Short mmCIF file of C-alpha atoms and ligand atoms in Angstrom, two decimals:
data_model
loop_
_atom_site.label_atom_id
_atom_site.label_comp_id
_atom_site.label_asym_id
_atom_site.label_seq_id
_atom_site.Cartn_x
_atom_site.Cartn_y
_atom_site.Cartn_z
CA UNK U 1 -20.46 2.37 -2.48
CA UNK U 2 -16.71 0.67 -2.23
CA UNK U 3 -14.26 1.16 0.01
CA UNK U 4 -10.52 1.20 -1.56
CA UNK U 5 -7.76 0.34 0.73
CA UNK U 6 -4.62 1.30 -0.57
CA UNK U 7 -1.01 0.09 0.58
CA UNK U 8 1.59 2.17 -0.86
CA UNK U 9 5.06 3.31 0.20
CA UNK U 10 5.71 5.96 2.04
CA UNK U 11 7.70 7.75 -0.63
CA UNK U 12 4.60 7.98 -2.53
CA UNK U 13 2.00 8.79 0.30
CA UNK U 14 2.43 12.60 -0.38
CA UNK U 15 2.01 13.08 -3.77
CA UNK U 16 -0.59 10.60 -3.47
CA UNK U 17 -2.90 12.03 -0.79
CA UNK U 18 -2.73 15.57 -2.77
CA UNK U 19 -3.60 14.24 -6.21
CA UNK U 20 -6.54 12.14 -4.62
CA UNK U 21 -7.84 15.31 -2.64
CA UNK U 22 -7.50 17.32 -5.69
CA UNK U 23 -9.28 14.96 -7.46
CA UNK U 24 -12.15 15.41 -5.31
CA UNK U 25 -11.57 12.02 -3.26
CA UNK U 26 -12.21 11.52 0.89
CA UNK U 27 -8.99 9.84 2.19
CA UNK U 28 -7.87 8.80 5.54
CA UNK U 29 -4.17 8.09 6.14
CA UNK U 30 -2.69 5.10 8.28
CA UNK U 31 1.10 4.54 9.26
CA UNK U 32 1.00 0.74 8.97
CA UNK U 33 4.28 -1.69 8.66
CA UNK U 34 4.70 -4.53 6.21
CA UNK U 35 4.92 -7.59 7.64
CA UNK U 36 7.69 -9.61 5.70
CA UNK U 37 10.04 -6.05 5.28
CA UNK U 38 8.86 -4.90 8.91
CA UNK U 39 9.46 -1.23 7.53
CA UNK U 40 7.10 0.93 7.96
CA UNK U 41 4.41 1.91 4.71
CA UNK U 42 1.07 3.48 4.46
CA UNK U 43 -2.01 2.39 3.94
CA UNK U 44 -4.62 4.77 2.53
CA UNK U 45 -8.42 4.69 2.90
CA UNK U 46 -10.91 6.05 0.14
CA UNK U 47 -14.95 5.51 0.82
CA UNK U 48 -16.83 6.74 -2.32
CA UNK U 49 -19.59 5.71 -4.83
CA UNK U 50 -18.78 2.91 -7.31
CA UNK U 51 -18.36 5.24 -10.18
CA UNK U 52 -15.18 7.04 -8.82
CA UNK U 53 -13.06 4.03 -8.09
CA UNK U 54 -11.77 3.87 -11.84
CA UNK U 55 -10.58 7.89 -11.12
CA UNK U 56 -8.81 6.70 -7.27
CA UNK U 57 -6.62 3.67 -9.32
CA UNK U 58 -5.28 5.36 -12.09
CA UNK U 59 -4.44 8.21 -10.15
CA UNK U 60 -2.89 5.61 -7.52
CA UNK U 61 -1.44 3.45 -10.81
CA UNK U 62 -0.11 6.69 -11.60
CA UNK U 63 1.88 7.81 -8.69
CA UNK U 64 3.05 5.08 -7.04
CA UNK U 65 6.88 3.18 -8.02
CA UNK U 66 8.33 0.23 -7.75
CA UNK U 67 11.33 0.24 -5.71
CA UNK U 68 13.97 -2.34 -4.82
CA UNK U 69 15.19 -2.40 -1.60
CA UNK U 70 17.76 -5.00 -0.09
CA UNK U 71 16.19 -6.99 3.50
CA UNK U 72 17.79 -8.62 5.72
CA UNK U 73 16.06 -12.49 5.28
CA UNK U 74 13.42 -13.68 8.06
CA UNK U 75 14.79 -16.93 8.43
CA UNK U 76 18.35 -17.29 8.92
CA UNK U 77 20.50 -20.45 6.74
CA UNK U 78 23.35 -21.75 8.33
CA UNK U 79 27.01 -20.85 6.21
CA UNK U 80 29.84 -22.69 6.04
CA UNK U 81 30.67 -22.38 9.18
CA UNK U 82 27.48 -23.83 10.59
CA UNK U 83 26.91 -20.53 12.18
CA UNK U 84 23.36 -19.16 11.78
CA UNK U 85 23.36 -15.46 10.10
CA UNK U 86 20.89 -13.41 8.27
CA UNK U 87 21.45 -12.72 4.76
CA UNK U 88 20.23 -9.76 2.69
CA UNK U 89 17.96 -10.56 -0.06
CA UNK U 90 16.42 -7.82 -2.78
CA UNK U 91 12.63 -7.76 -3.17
CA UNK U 92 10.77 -5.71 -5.78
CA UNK U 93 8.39 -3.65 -3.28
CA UNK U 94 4.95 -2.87 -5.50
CA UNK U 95 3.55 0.40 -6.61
CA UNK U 96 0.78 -0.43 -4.57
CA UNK U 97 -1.20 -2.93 -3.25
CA UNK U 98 -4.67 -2.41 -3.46
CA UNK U 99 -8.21 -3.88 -2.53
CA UNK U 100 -11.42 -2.74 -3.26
CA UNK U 101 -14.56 -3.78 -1.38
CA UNK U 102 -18.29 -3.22 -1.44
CA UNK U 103 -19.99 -1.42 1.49
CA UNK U 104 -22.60 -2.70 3.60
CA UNK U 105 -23.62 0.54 5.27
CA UNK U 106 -21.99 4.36 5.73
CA UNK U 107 -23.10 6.51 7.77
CA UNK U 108 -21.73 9.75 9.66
CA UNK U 109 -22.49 11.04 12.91
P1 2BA I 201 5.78 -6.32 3.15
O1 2BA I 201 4.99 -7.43 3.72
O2 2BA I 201 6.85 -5.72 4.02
O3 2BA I 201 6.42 -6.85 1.77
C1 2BA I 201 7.33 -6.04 1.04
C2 2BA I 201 7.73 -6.75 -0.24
O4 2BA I 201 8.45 -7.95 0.07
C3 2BA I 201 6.55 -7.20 -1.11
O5 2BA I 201 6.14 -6.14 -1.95
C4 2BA I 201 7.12 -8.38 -1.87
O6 2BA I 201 7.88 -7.93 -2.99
C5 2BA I 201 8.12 -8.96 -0.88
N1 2BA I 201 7.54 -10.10 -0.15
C6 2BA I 201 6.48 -10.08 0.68
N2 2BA I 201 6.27 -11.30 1.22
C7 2BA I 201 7.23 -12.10 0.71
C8 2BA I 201 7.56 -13.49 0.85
N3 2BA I 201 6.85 -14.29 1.66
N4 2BA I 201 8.63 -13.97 0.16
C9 2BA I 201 9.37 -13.17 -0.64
N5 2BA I 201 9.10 -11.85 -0.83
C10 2BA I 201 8.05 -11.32 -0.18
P2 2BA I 201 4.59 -5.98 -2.29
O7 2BA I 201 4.01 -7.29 -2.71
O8 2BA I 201 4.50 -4.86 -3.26
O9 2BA I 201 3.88 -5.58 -0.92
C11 2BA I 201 4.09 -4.32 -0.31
C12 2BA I 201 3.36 -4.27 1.02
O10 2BA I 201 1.94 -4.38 0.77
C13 2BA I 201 3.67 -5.42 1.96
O11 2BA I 201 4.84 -5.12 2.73
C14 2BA I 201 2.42 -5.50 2.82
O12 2BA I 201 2.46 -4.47 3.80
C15 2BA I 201 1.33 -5.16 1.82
N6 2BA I 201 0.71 -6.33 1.22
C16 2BA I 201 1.06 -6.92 0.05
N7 2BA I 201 0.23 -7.95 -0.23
C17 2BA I 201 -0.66 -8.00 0.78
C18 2BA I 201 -1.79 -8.85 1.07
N8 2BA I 201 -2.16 -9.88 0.26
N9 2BA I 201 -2.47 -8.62 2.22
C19 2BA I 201 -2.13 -7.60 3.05
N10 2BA I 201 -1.08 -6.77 2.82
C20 2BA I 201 -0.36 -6.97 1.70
#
């Protein structure tokens, strides 16, 4: 059994949840936040047997864009005039970022 864990925009989360249920997969949804953007994403979990994880990603390679968006820069350079300011930077945010592990145990209660 593998557990996918799925970090995908929130744009995408949607369309994404409802194609994987369709699809016959178990999903559990998380508001999470990136920590370089500090905006807010979501990161999906999907527990099912080994075989099925081909089906989750190209359903998940399938719905989720790439999107630009413009950040204000984490560490601050200093201008001309010496003053310290953020500057906005534009960073290609992925389709998704995904990891798939193996499962030590499952059980329900
Ligand atoms: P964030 O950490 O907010 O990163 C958003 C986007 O900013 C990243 O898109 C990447 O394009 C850029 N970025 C991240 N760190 C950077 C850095 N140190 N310098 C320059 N640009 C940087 P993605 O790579 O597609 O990642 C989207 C989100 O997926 C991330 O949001 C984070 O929440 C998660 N993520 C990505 N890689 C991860 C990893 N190895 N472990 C855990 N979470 C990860």
């Amino acid at each position: 059994m593998k557990l996918i864990i799925a970090i995908v925009q929130d744009e995408d989360a949607s369309r994404l949840i409802s194609t994987l249920m369709n699809e016959g997969h178990s999903v559990t949804k998380l508001a999470t936040t990136g920590g370089f953007l500090r905006a807010g994403n979501t990161t999906l979990l999907l527990g099912g047997e080994d075989e099925r994880v081909e089906s989750a990603l190209k359903v998940i390679e399938k719905v989720c864009k790439s999107r630009k968006q413009v950040a204000t820069s984490p560490s601050p350079v200093a201008g001309a005039s010496g003053v310290y300011a953020p500057y906005p930077i534009e960073v290609v945010v992925g389709g998704a970022t995904v990891f798939v592990l193996n499962v030590e145990q499952f059980v329900k209660f």
